[in-house]
Amino acid sequence: MRLLVTGRDGQVAASLLEAGQARAGVEVVAIGRPQLDLAKPETVVDAITAAKPDIVVSAAAYTAVDQAEDEPDLAFAVNATGAGKVAEAAARLGVPVIHLSTDYVFDGTRADAYVETDPTAPLGVYGASKLAGEQAVAAANPRHLILRTAWVYSPFGKNFVKTMLRLAADRDEISVVADQWGNPTSALDIADAILHAATMLHRNDAAAFGTYHLAGTGETNWSGFARHIMDTSVKFGGPWARVRDITTMDYPTKARRPANSRLSSAKFADVFAWTAPDWRESTGEVVRLVVGETKQALTV
């Protein structure tokens, strides 16, 4: 089974490349700019066709949430038009597309975890562009698996875990928002889930196609997430800092964030028989890897 993932430098792409090396009978190939540039739709079809994939994983995206407020045309070009072109290219080849979306398609006003049938209502340009991308993917390729995830982190790229560890190395105290709730989700787990689901899709199981939520098990707020990162870091000899709770109003951003990003992944678990580990366990593994890499870099 040959998987082509768009977005060579992204967290999920990097995690898929690593996970694919340990899977017998699976080949993961990543492709990105300039060969495939979602802002240049004319590059998409040729790049995907040349790769001859069995399944396309659409992971490339415009993810600068605040900057998107100033660059709506670019955000929509990449996250909507570009994503649709990826799905269209997969459809031309007669193969499924797995497309990654976000909790930001919701406005955060629900009292508990969102399910797939809840009404969408993005608060900003980024969420709106990702929702438009979902619609474009579904329209372009009936054999689609849309996975909404949230609060993604990993040993790769830029993310909350790595930011907290970097700040803790320089500060005694870090102020973190305590009134936004969600499910921290490891890109390593997302990669495992994608490879698991891809096996079913490769068998052409039509019942599996559709929109799903895929997030870490359990919930917390950003400050709780940060405290767990600190406590775990200390266990591995990494940096530690006090975490001070603040409100969203104390930390204004250009784009509004949903207060409730909690996603129910029960549907994915039922259909694919796969459940993410508890977020604390997955966070601990990523912290261990990041702290280890940092220590190794300091000794070189």
PDB file of C-alpha atoms in Angstrom:
ATOM      1  CA  MET A   1       0.000   0.000   0.000  1.00  0.00           C
ATOM      2  CA  ARG A   2       1.542   3.288  -1.139  1.00  0.00           C
ATOM      3  CA  LEU A   3       0.442   6.429   0.720  1.00  0.00           C
ATOM      4  CA  LEU A   4       1.184   9.863  -0.647  1.00  0.00           C
ATOM      5  CA  VAL A   5       1.036  12.607   1.980  1.00  0.00           C
ATOM      6  CA  THR A   6       0.934  16.283   1.029  1.00  0.00           C
ATOM      7  CA  GLY A   7       2.889  18.699   3.172  1.00  0.00           C
ATOM      8  CA  ARG A   8       6.408  17.336   3.526  1.00  0.00           C
ATOM      9  CA  ASP A   9       7.367  19.465   6.542  1.00  0.00           C
ATOM     10  CA  GLY A  10       4.157  19.210   8.574  1.00  0.00           C
ATOM     11  CA  GLN A  11       3.792  17.382  11.870  1.00  0.00           C
ATOM     12  CA  VAL A  12       1.482  14.693  10.501  1.00  0.00           C
ATOM     13  CA  ALA A  13       3.577  14.181   7.371  1.00  0.00           C
ATOM     14  CA  ALA A  14       6.743  13.749   9.437  1.00  0.00           C
ATOM     15  CA  SER A  15       4.947  11.377  11.806  1.00  0.00           C
ATOM     16  CA  LEU A  16       3.553   9.338   8.902  1.00  0.00           C
ATOM     17  CA  LEU A  17       6.969   9.044   7.281  1.00  0.00           C
ATOM     18  CA  GLU A  18       8.424   7.736  10.528  1.00  0.00           C
ATOM     19  CA  ALA A  19       5.527   5.372  11.251  1.00  0.00           C
ATOM     20  CA  GLY A  20       5.520   4.034   7.711  1.00  0.00           C
ATOM     21  CA  GLN A  21       9.092   2.817   8.071  1.00  0.00           C
ATOM     22  CA  ALA A  22       7.970   0.414  10.791  1.00  0.00           C
ATOM     23  CA  ARG A  23       4.991  -0.996   8.850  1.00  0.00           C
ATOM     24  CA  ALA A  24       5.544  -3.999   6.608  1.00  0.00           C
ATOM     25  CA  GLY A  25       3.863  -3.649   3.239  1.00  0.00           C
ATOM     26  CA  VAL A  26       3.412   0.125   3.615  1.00  0.00           C
ATOM     27  CA  GLU A  27       5.270   2.846   1.750  1.00  0.00           C
ATOM     28  CA  VAL A  28       4.765   6.478   2.722  1.00  0.00           C
ATOM     29  CA  VAL A  29       5.911   9.196   0.331  1.00  0.00           C
ATOM     30  CA  ALA A  30       5.685  12.904   1.162  1.00  0.00           C
ATOM     31  CA  ILE A  31       5.553  15.678  -1.399  1.00  0.00           C
ATOM     32  CA  GLY A  32       5.528  19.424  -0.934  1.00  0.00           C
ATOM     33  CA  ARG A  33       6.589  22.684  -2.502  1.00  0.00           C
ATOM     34  CA  PRO A  34       7.640  23.418  -5.171  1.00  0.00           C
ATOM     35  CA  GLN A  35       6.530  20.137  -6.779  1.00  0.00           C
ATOM     36  CA  LEU A  36       3.121  20.402  -5.111  1.00  0.00           C
ATOM     37  CA  ASP A  37       1.966  23.853  -4.035  1.00  0.00           C
ATOM     38  CA  LEU A  38      -1.653  24.148  -2.933  1.00  0.00           C
ATOM     39  CA  ALA A  39      -1.583  27.862  -3.676  1.00  0.00           C
ATOM     40  CA  LYS A  40      -0.807  26.914  -7.295  1.00  0.00           C
ATOM     41  CA  PRO A  41      -3.558  24.450  -8.267  1.00  0.00           C
ATOM     42  CA  GLU A  42      -1.910  23.704 -11.605  1.00  0.00           C
ATOM     43  CA  THR A  43       0.876  21.815  -9.766  1.00  0.00           C
ATOM     44  CA  VAL A  44      -1.410  19.462  -7.838  1.00  0.00           C
ATOM     45  CA  VAL A  45      -2.730  16.961 -10.379  1.00  0.00           C
ATOM     46  CA  ASP A  46       0.582  16.280 -12.102  1.00  0.00           C
ATOM     47  CA  ALA A  47       2.460  15.841  -8.814  1.00  0.00           C
ATOM     48  CA  ILE A  48      -0.068  13.407  -7.365  1.00  0.00           C
ATOM     49  CA  THR A  49      -0.493  11.487 -10.609  1.00  0.00           C
ATOM     50  CA  ALA A  50       3.269  10.999 -10.931  1.00  0.00           C
ATOM     51  CA  ALA A  51       3.461   9.484  -7.434  1.00  0.00           C
ATOM     52  CA  LYS A  52       0.975   6.706  -8.311  1.00  0.00           C
ATOM     53  CA  PRO A  53      -0.459   6.377  -4.789  1.00  0.00           C
ATOM     54  CA  ASP A  54      -3.016   3.881  -3.516  1.00  0.00           C
ATOM     55  CA  ILE A  55      -4.277   6.481  -1.023  1.00  0.00           C
ATOM     56  CA  VAL A  56      -3.697  10.233  -0.782  1.00  0.00           C
ATOM     57  CA  VAL A  57      -3.354  11.850   2.652  1.00  0.00           C
ATOM     58  CA  SER A  58      -4.196  15.543   2.384  1.00  0.00           C
ATOM     59  CA  ALA A  59      -2.230  17.028   5.280  1.00  0.00           C
ATOM     60  CA  ALA A  60      -0.792  20.231   3.787  1.00  0.00           C
ATOM     61  CA  ALA A  61      -2.566  23.346   5.019  1.00  0.00           C
ATOM     62  CA  TYR A  62      -2.320  27.028   5.825  1.00  0.00           C
ATOM     63  CA  THR A  63      -2.229  26.928   9.641  1.00  0.00           C
ATOM     64  CA  ALA A  64      -1.296  30.470  10.708  1.00  0.00           C
ATOM     65  CA  VAL A  65      -4.539  31.116  12.595  1.00  0.00           C
ATOM     66  CA  ASP A  66      -3.976  34.789  13.401  1.00  0.00           C
ATOM     67  CA  GLN A  67      -2.194  35.651  10.162  1.00  0.00           C
ATOM     68  CA  ALA A  68      -5.123  34.211   8.218  1.00  0.00           C
ATOM     69  CA  GLU A  69      -7.208  37.177   9.362  1.00  0.00           C
ATOM     70  CA  ASP A  70      -4.917  39.357   7.218  1.00  0.00           C
ATOM     71  CA  GLU A  71      -4.495  36.818   4.397  1.00  0.00           C
ATOM     72  CA  PRO A  72      -7.959  35.370   3.778  1.00  0.00           C
ATOM     73  CA  ASP A  73      -7.383  34.890   0.052  1.00  0.00           C
ATOM     74  CA  LEU A  74      -4.253  32.798   0.637  1.00  0.00           C
ATOM     75  CA  ALA A  75      -5.891  30.803   3.449  1.00  0.00           C
ATOM     76  CA  PHE A  76      -8.840  29.898   1.223  1.00  0.00           C
ATOM     77  CA  ALA A  77      -6.603  29.227  -1.778  1.00  0.00           C
ATOM     78  CA  VAL A  78      -4.630  26.635   0.188  1.00  0.00           C
ATOM     79  CA  ASN A  79      -7.199  25.206   2.603  1.00  0.00           C
ATOM     80  CA  ALA A  80     -10.229  25.192   0.304  1.00  0.00           C
ATOM     81  CA  THR A  81      -9.290  25.378  -3.390  1.00  0.00           C
ATOM     82  CA  GLY A  82      -6.015  23.507  -2.920  1.00  0.00           C
ATOM     83  CA  ALA A  83      -7.545  20.803  -0.753  1.00  0.00           C
ATOM     84  CA  GLY A  84     -10.282  20.322  -3.330  1.00  0.00           C
ATOM     85  CA  LYS A  85      -7.679  19.911  -6.064  1.00  0.00           C
ATOM     86  CA  VAL A  86      -5.906  17.216  -4.036  1.00  0.00           C
ATOM     87  CA  ALA A  87      -9.185  15.313  -3.637  1.00  0.00           C
ATOM     88  CA  GLU A  88      -9.931  15.777  -7.340  1.00  0.00           C
ATOM     89  CA  ALA A  89      -6.530  14.374  -8.286  1.00  0.00           C
ATOM     90  CA  ALA A  90      -7.129  11.346  -6.084  1.00  0.00           C
ATOM     91  CA  ALA A  91     -10.543  10.853  -7.671  1.00  0.00           C
ATOM     92  CA  ARG A  92      -9.007  10.935 -11.162  1.00  0.00           C
ATOM     93  CA  LEU A  93      -6.725   8.111 -10.085  1.00  0.00           C
ATOM     94  CA  GLY A  94      -9.656   6.241  -8.556  1.00  0.00           C
ATOM     95  CA  VAL A  95      -8.136   6.272  -5.047  1.00  0.00           C
ATOM     96  CA  PRO A  96      -9.417   7.494  -1.672  1.00  0.00           C
ATOM     97  CA  VAL A  97      -8.345  10.725  -0.014  1.00  0.00           C
ATOM     98  CA  ILE A  98      -7.847  11.181   3.736  1.00  0.00           C
ATOM     99  CA  HIS A  99      -8.171  14.876   4.528  1.00  0.00           C
ATOM    100  CA  LEU A 100      -7.200  16.519   7.823  1.00  0.00           C
ATOM    101  CA  SER A 101      -9.457  19.220   9.224  1.00  0.00           C
ATOM    102  CA  THR A 102      -9.823  21.015  12.537  1.00  0.00           C
ATOM    103  CA  ASP A 103     -11.864  21.693  15.653  1.00  0.00           C
ATOM    104  CA  TYR A 104     -11.930  25.345  14.537  1.00  0.00           C
ATOM    105  CA  VAL A 105     -14.901  24.603  12.271  1.00  0.00           C
ATOM    106  CA  PHE A 106     -16.956  24.953  15.499  1.00  0.00           C
ATOM    107  CA  ASP A 107     -17.631  28.086  17.532  1.00  0.00           C
ATOM    108  CA  GLY A 108     -16.987  26.488  20.933  1.00  0.00           C
ATOM    109  CA  THR A 109     -20.383  27.256  22.472  1.00  0.00           C
ATOM    110  CA  ARG A 110     -21.488  23.642  22.976  1.00  0.00           C
ATOM    111  CA  ALA A 111     -21.450  22.534  26.624  1.00  0.00           C
ATOM    112  CA  ASP A 112     -19.827  19.158  25.971  1.00  0.00           C
ATOM    113  CA  ALA A 113     -17.846  17.387  23.267  1.00  0.00           C
ATOM    114  CA  TYR A 114     -18.758  18.039  19.642  1.00  0.00           C
ATOM    115  CA  VAL A 115     -19.971  15.187  17.455  1.00  0.00           C
ATOM    116  CA  GLU A 116     -19.757  15.045  13.680  1.00  0.00           C
ATOM    117  CA  THR A 117     -23.384  16.055  13.107  1.00  0.00           C
ATOM    118  CA  ASP A 118     -23.198  19.254  15.182  1.00  0.00           C
ATOM    119  CA  PRO A 119     -23.673  22.501  13.239  1.00  0.00           C
ATOM    120  CA  THR A 120     -20.450  24.178  12.153  1.00  0.00           C
ATOM    121  CA  ALA A 121     -19.854  27.863  12.806  1.00  0.00           C
ATOM    122  CA  PRO A 122     -16.208  28.976  12.439  1.00  0.00           C
ATOM    123  CA  LEU A 123     -15.133  32.034  14.409  1.00  0.00           C
ATOM    124  CA  GLY A 124     -12.381  33.145  12.046  1.00  0.00           C
ATOM    125  CA  VAL A 125     -10.854  32.911   8.602  1.00  0.00           C
ATOM    126  CA  TYR A 126      -8.773  29.827   9.360  1.00  0.00           C
ATOM    127  CA  GLY A 127     -11.761  27.805  10.535  1.00  0.00           C
ATOM    128  CA  ALA A 128     -13.898  29.038   7.668  1.00  0.00           C
ATOM    129  CA  SER A 129     -11.226  28.100   5.126  1.00  0.00           C
ATOM    130  CA  LYS A 130     -10.889  24.614   6.623  1.00  0.00           C
ATOM    131  CA  LEU A 131     -14.659  24.121   6.555  1.00  0.00           C
ATOM    132  CA  ALA A 132     -14.697  25.185   2.907  1.00  0.00           C
ATOM    133  CA  GLY A 133     -11.930  22.650   2.366  1.00  0.00           C
ATOM    134  CA  GLU A 134     -14.046  19.878   3.865  1.00  0.00           C
ATOM    135  CA  GLN A 135     -16.852  20.780   1.484  1.00  0.00           C
ATOM    136  CA  ALA A 136     -14.520  20.923  -1.524  1.00  0.00           C
ATOM    137  CA  VAL A 137     -12.988  17.531  -0.684  1.00  0.00           C
ATOM    138  CA  ALA A 138     -16.389  15.879  -0.235  1.00  0.00           C
ATOM    139  CA  ALA A 139     -17.627  17.324  -3.539  1.00  0.00           C
ATOM    140  CA  ALA A 140     -14.507  16.314  -5.485  1.00  0.00           C
ATOM    141  CA  ASN A 141     -14.100  12.736  -4.284  1.00  0.00           C
ATOM    142  CA  PRO A 142     -16.896  10.539  -2.860  1.00  0.00           C
ATOM    143  CA  ARG A 143     -14.236   8.206  -1.475  1.00  0.00           C
ATOM    144  CA  HIS A 144     -13.132  10.643   1.221  1.00  0.00           C
ATOM    145  CA  LEU A 145     -12.257  10.363   4.880  1.00  0.00           C
ATOM    146  CA  ILE A 146     -12.321  13.767   6.576  1.00  0.00           C
ATOM    147  CA  LEU A 147     -10.643  13.715   9.997  1.00  0.00           C
ATOM    148  CA  ARG A 148     -11.176  16.677  12.312  1.00  0.00           C
ATOM    149  CA  THR A 149      -8.482  16.844  14.950  1.00  0.00           C
ATOM    150  CA  ALA A 150      -7.352  19.353  17.575  1.00  0.00           C
ATOM    151  CA  TRP A 151      -4.428  20.713  19.598  1.00  0.00           C
ATOM    152  CA  VAL A 152      -1.869  18.784  17.562  1.00  0.00           C
ATOM    153  CA  TYR A 153       1.677  18.378  18.892  1.00  0.00           C
ATOM    154  CA  SER A 154       4.651  16.138  18.135  1.00  0.00           C
ATOM    155  CA  PRO A 155       8.459  15.993  18.248  1.00  0.00           C
ATOM    156  CA  PHE A 156       8.434  17.737  14.842  1.00  0.00           C
ATOM    157  CA  GLY A 157       7.940  21.327  13.760  1.00  0.00           C
ATOM    158  CA  LYS A 158       6.424  24.066  15.910  1.00  0.00           C
ATOM    159  CA  ASN A 159       3.766  23.200  18.474  1.00  0.00           C
ATOM    160  CA  PHE A 160       2.575  23.857  22.032  1.00  0.00           C
ATOM    161  CA  VAL A 161       4.687  21.166  23.695  1.00  0.00           C
ATOM    162  CA  LYS A 162       7.924  22.384  22.143  1.00  0.00           C
ATOM    163  CA  THR A 163       7.036  26.010  22.846  1.00  0.00           C
ATOM    164  CA  MET A 164       6.393  25.300  26.536  1.00  0.00           C
ATOM    165  CA  LEU A 165       9.681  23.435  26.908  1.00  0.00           C
ATOM    166  CA  ARG A 166      11.559  26.221  25.161  1.00  0.00           C
ATOM    167  CA  LEU A 167       9.995  28.882  27.386  1.00  0.00           C
ATOM    168  CA  ALA A 168      10.624  26.823  30.519  1.00  0.00           C
ATOM    169  CA  ALA A 169      14.329  26.774  29.719  1.00  0.00           C
ATOM    170  CA  ASP A 170      14.418  30.599  29.948  1.00  0.00           C
ATOM    171  CA  ARG A 171      11.702  31.533  32.446  1.00  0.00           C
ATOM    172  CA  ASP A 172      10.613  30.730  35.976  1.00  0.00           C
ATOM    173  CA  GLU A 173       6.916  31.281  35.226  1.00  0.00           C
ATOM    174  CA  ILE A 174       4.726  30.939  32.124  1.00  0.00           C
ATOM    175  CA  SER A 175       1.235  32.411  31.800  1.00  0.00           C
ATOM    176  CA  VAL A 176      -1.175  30.080  30.017  1.00  0.00           C
ATOM    177  CA  VAL A 177      -4.870  30.393  29.136  1.00  0.00           C
ATOM    178  CA  ALA A 178      -7.117  28.345  31.434  1.00  0.00           C
ATOM    179  CA  ASP A 179     -10.580  28.944  29.944  1.00  0.00           C
ATOM    180  CA  GLN A 180     -10.174  27.100  26.612  1.00  0.00           C
ATOM    181  CA  TRP A 181     -10.783  23.345  26.728  1.00  0.00           C
ATOM    182  CA  GLY A 182      -9.906  20.588  24.297  1.00  0.00           C
ATOM    183  CA  ASN A 183      -8.233  17.264  23.569  1.00  0.00           C
ATOM    184  CA  PRO A 184      -4.452  17.418  23.119  1.00  0.00           C
ATOM    185  CA  THR A 185      -3.655  15.141  20.183  1.00  0.00           C
ATOM    186  CA  SER A 186      -0.277  13.671  19.296  1.00  0.00           C
ATOM    187  CA  ALA A 187       0.586  13.643  15.588  1.00  0.00           C
ATOM    188  CA  LEU A 188       2.230  10.282  16.276  1.00  0.00           C
ATOM    189  CA  ASP A 189      -1.210   8.949  17.233  1.00  0.00           C
ATOM    190  CA  ILE A 190      -2.829  10.601  14.218  1.00  0.00           C
ATOM    191  CA  ALA A 191      -0.306   8.855  11.984  1.00  0.00           C
ATOM    192  CA  ASP A 192      -1.054   5.504  13.608  1.00  0.00           C
ATOM    193  CA  ALA A 193      -4.799   6.050  13.169  1.00  0.00           C
ATOM    194  CA  ILE A 194      -4.384   7.059   9.519  1.00  0.00           C
ATOM    195  CA  LEU A 195      -2.339   3.964   8.716  1.00  0.00           C
ATOM    196  CA  HIS A 196      -4.912   1.816  10.526  1.00  0.00           C
ATOM    197  CA  ALA A 197      -7.834   3.399   8.662  1.00  0.00           C
ATOM    198  CA  ALA A 198      -5.990   3.376   5.343  1.00  0.00           C
ATOM    199  CA  THR A 199      -5.878  -0.416   5.477  1.00  0.00           C
ATOM    200  CA  MET A 200      -9.678  -0.504   5.538  1.00  0.00           C
ATOM    201  CA  LEU A 201      -9.996   2.075   2.793  1.00  0.00           C
ATOM    202  CA  HIS A 202      -7.532   0.154   0.664  1.00  0.00           C
ATOM    203  CA  ARG A 203      -9.965  -2.758   0.839  1.00  0.00           C
ATOM    204  CA  ASN A 204     -12.600  -0.396  -0.581  1.00  0.00           C
ATOM    205  CA  ASP A 205     -14.852  -0.525   2.454  1.00  0.00           C
ATOM    206  CA  ALA A 206     -17.472   2.017   1.327  1.00  0.00           C
ATOM    207  CA  ALA A 207     -19.098   2.116   4.768  1.00  0.00           C
ATOM    208  CA  ALA A 208     -15.942   3.717   6.181  1.00  0.00           C
ATOM    209  CA  PHE A 209     -16.030   6.909   4.114  1.00  0.00           C
ATOM    210  CA  GLY A 210     -17.305  10.161   5.618  1.00  0.00           C
ATOM    211  CA  THR A 211     -16.428  12.745   8.277  1.00  0.00           C
ATOM    212  CA  TYR A 212     -14.973  11.762  11.644  1.00  0.00           C
ATOM    213  CA  HIS A 213     -13.456  13.332  14.723  1.00  0.00           C
ATOM    214  CA  LEU A 214     -10.022  12.057  15.695  1.00  0.00           C
ATOM    215  CA  ALA A 215      -8.546  13.494  18.881  1.00  0.00           C
ATOM    216  CA  GLY A 216      -6.669  12.423  21.982  1.00  0.00           C
ATOM    217  CA  THR A 217      -8.567  10.634  24.729  1.00  0.00           C
ATOM    218  CA  GLY A 218      -9.426  12.818  27.710  1.00  0.00           C
ATOM    219  CA  GLU A 219      -9.673  16.577  28.027  1.00  0.00           C
ATOM    220  CA  THR A 220      -7.935  19.488  29.680  1.00  0.00           C
ATOM    221  CA  ASN A 221      -7.399  23.228  29.290  1.00  0.00           C
ATOM    222  CA  TRP A 222      -4.241  24.849  27.957  1.00  0.00           C
ATOM    223  CA  SER A 223      -2.815  25.531  31.416  1.00  0.00           C
ATOM    224  CA  GLY A 224      -3.489  21.949  32.512  1.00  0.00           C
ATOM    225  CA  PHE A 225      -1.752  20.775  29.366  1.00  0.00           C
ATOM    226  CA  ALA A 226       1.210  23.016  30.180  1.00  0.00           C
ATOM    227  CA  ARG A 227       1.456  21.747  33.768  1.00  0.00           C
ATOM    228  CA  HIS A 228       1.539  18.154  32.595  1.00  0.00           C
ATOM    229  CA  ILE A 229       4.299  19.054  30.138  1.00  0.00           C
ATOM    230  CA  MET A 230       6.316  20.626  32.960  1.00  0.00           C
ATOM    231  CA  ASP A 231       5.815  17.733  35.373  1.00  0.00           C
ATOM    232  CA  THR A 232       6.762  15.211  32.707  1.00  0.00           C
ATOM    233  CA  SER A 233       9.776  17.216  31.577  1.00  0.00           C
ATOM    234  CA  VAL A 234      11.238  17.141  35.087  1.00  0.00           C
ATOM    235  CA  LYS A 235      11.007  13.341  35.161  1.00  0.00           C
ATOM    236  CA  PHE A 236      13.237  13.188  32.105  1.00  0.00           C
ATOM    237  CA  GLY A 237      15.680  15.820  33.333  1.00  0.00           C
ATOM    238  CA  GLY A 238      14.199  18.608  31.252  1.00  0.00           C
ATOM    239  CA  PRO A 239      13.273  22.217  32.123  1.00  0.00           C
ATOM    240  CA  TRP A 240      10.434  23.203  34.445  1.00  0.00           C
ATOM    241  CA  ALA A 241       8.543  26.443  35.083  1.00  0.00           C
ATOM    242  CA  ARG A 242       5.526  27.462  37.150  1.00  0.00           C
ATOM    243  CA  VAL A 243       2.327  27.782  35.152  1.00  0.00           C
ATOM    244  CA  ARG A 244       0.069  30.713  35.974  1.00  0.00           C
ATOM    245  CA  ASP A 245      -3.573  30.607  34.889  1.00  0.00           C
ATOM    246  CA  ILE A 246      -4.851  33.507  32.811  1.00  0.00           C
ATOM    247  CA  THR A 247      -8.034  34.094  30.830  1.00  0.00           C
ATOM    248  CA  THR A 248      -8.526  34.488  27.105  1.00  0.00           C
ATOM    249  CA  MET A 249      -9.165  38.182  27.763  1.00  0.00           C
ATOM    250  CA  ASP A 250      -5.708  38.430  29.347  1.00  0.00           C
ATOM    251  CA  TYR A 251      -4.096  37.108  26.157  1.00  0.00           C
ATOM    252  CA  PRO A 252      -5.870  38.759  23.214  1.00  0.00           C
ATOM    253  CA  THR A 253      -5.222  37.385  19.727  1.00  0.00           C
ATOM    254  CA  LYS A 254      -6.253  38.640  16.307  1.00  0.00           C
ATOM    255  CA  ALA A 255      -8.350  35.516  15.654  1.00  0.00           C
ATOM    256  CA  ARG A 256     -10.954  34.303  18.119  1.00  0.00           C
ATOM    257  CA  ARG A 257     -10.477  30.788  19.489  1.00  0.00           C
ATOM    258  CA  PRO A 258     -13.331  28.460  20.497  1.00  0.00           C
ATOM    259  CA  ALA A 259     -13.653  28.139  24.271  1.00  0.00           C
ATOM    260  CA  ASN A 260     -14.663  24.501  23.838  1.00  0.00           C
ATOM    261  CA  SER A 261     -12.675  22.465  21.313  1.00  0.00           C
ATOM    262  CA  ARG A 262     -13.573  19.080  22.776  1.00  0.00           C
ATOM    263  CA  LEU A 263     -14.280  16.470  20.101  1.00  0.00           C
ATOM    264  CA  SER A 264     -15.966  13.110  20.573  1.00  0.00           C
ATOM    265  CA  SER A 265     -14.043  10.435  18.668  1.00  0.00           C
ATOM    266  CA  ALA A 266     -16.589   7.692  19.421  1.00  0.00           C
ATOM    267  CA  LYS A 267     -17.652   7.339  15.780  1.00  0.00           C
ATOM    268  CA  PHE A 268     -14.100   6.713  14.605  1.00  0.00           C
ATOM    269  CA  ALA A 269     -13.585   4.180  17.386  1.00  0.00           C
ATOM    270  CA  ASP A 270     -16.781   2.343  16.437  1.00  0.00           C
ATOM    271  CA  VAL A 271     -16.063   2.162  12.704  1.00  0.00           C
ATOM    272  CA  PHE A 272     -12.298   1.610  12.729  1.00  0.00           C
ATOM    273  CA  ALA A 273     -11.834  -0.103  16.116  1.00  0.00           C
ATOM    274  CA  TRP A 274      -9.087   2.379  17.034  1.00  0.00           C
ATOM    275  CA  THR A 275      -8.909   4.712  20.028  1.00  0.00           C
ATOM    276  CA  ALA A 276      -6.175   7.210  20.857  1.00  0.00           C
ATOM    277  CA  PRO A 277      -4.256   6.742  24.107  1.00  0.00           C
ATOM    278  CA  ASP A 278      -4.959   9.058  27.019  1.00  0.00           C
ATOM    279  CA  TRP A 279      -3.525  12.477  26.181  1.00  0.00           C
ATOM    280  CA  ARG A 280      -1.265  12.357  29.248  1.00  0.00           C
ATOM    281  CA  GLU A 281       0.404   9.181  28.038  1.00  0.00           C
ATOM    282  CA  SER A 282       0.946  10.511  24.528  1.00  0.00           C
ATOM    283  CA  THR A 283       2.199  13.864  25.818  1.00  0.00           C
ATOM    284  CA  GLY A 284       4.671  12.068  28.057  1.00  0.00           C
ATOM    285  CA  GLU A 285       6.120  10.188  25.108  1.00  0.00           C
ATOM    286  CA  VAL A 286       6.552  13.341  23.021  1.00  0.00           C
ATOM    287  CA  VAL A 287       8.102  15.242  25.947  1.00  0.00           C
ATOM    288  CA  ARG A 288      10.538  12.370  26.469  1.00  0.00           C
ATOM    289  CA  LEU A 289      11.569  12.512  22.819  1.00  0.00           C
ATOM    290  CA  VAL A 290      11.923  16.302  22.724  1.00  0.00           C
ATOM    291  CA  VAL A 291      13.888  16.502  25.982  1.00  0.00           C
ATOM    292  CA  GLY A 292      16.141  13.686  24.797  1.00  0.00           C
ATOM    293  CA  GLU A 293      16.816  15.402  21.482  1.00  0.00           C
ATOM    294  CA  THR A 294      17.564  18.691  23.262  1.00  0.00           C
ATOM    295  CA  LYS A 295      20.034  17.032  25.619  1.00  0.00           C
ATOM    296  CA  GLN A 296      21.742  15.276  22.742  1.00  0.00           C
ATOM    297  CA  ALA A 297      22.062  18.525  20.798  1.00  0.00           C
ATOM    298  CA  LEU A 298      23.663  20.238  23.817  1.00  0.00           C
ATOM    299  CA  THR A 299      26.308  17.535  24.161  1.00  0.00           C
ATOM    300  CA  VAL A 300      27.364  17.586  20.511  1.00  0.00           C
TER     301      VAL A 300
END
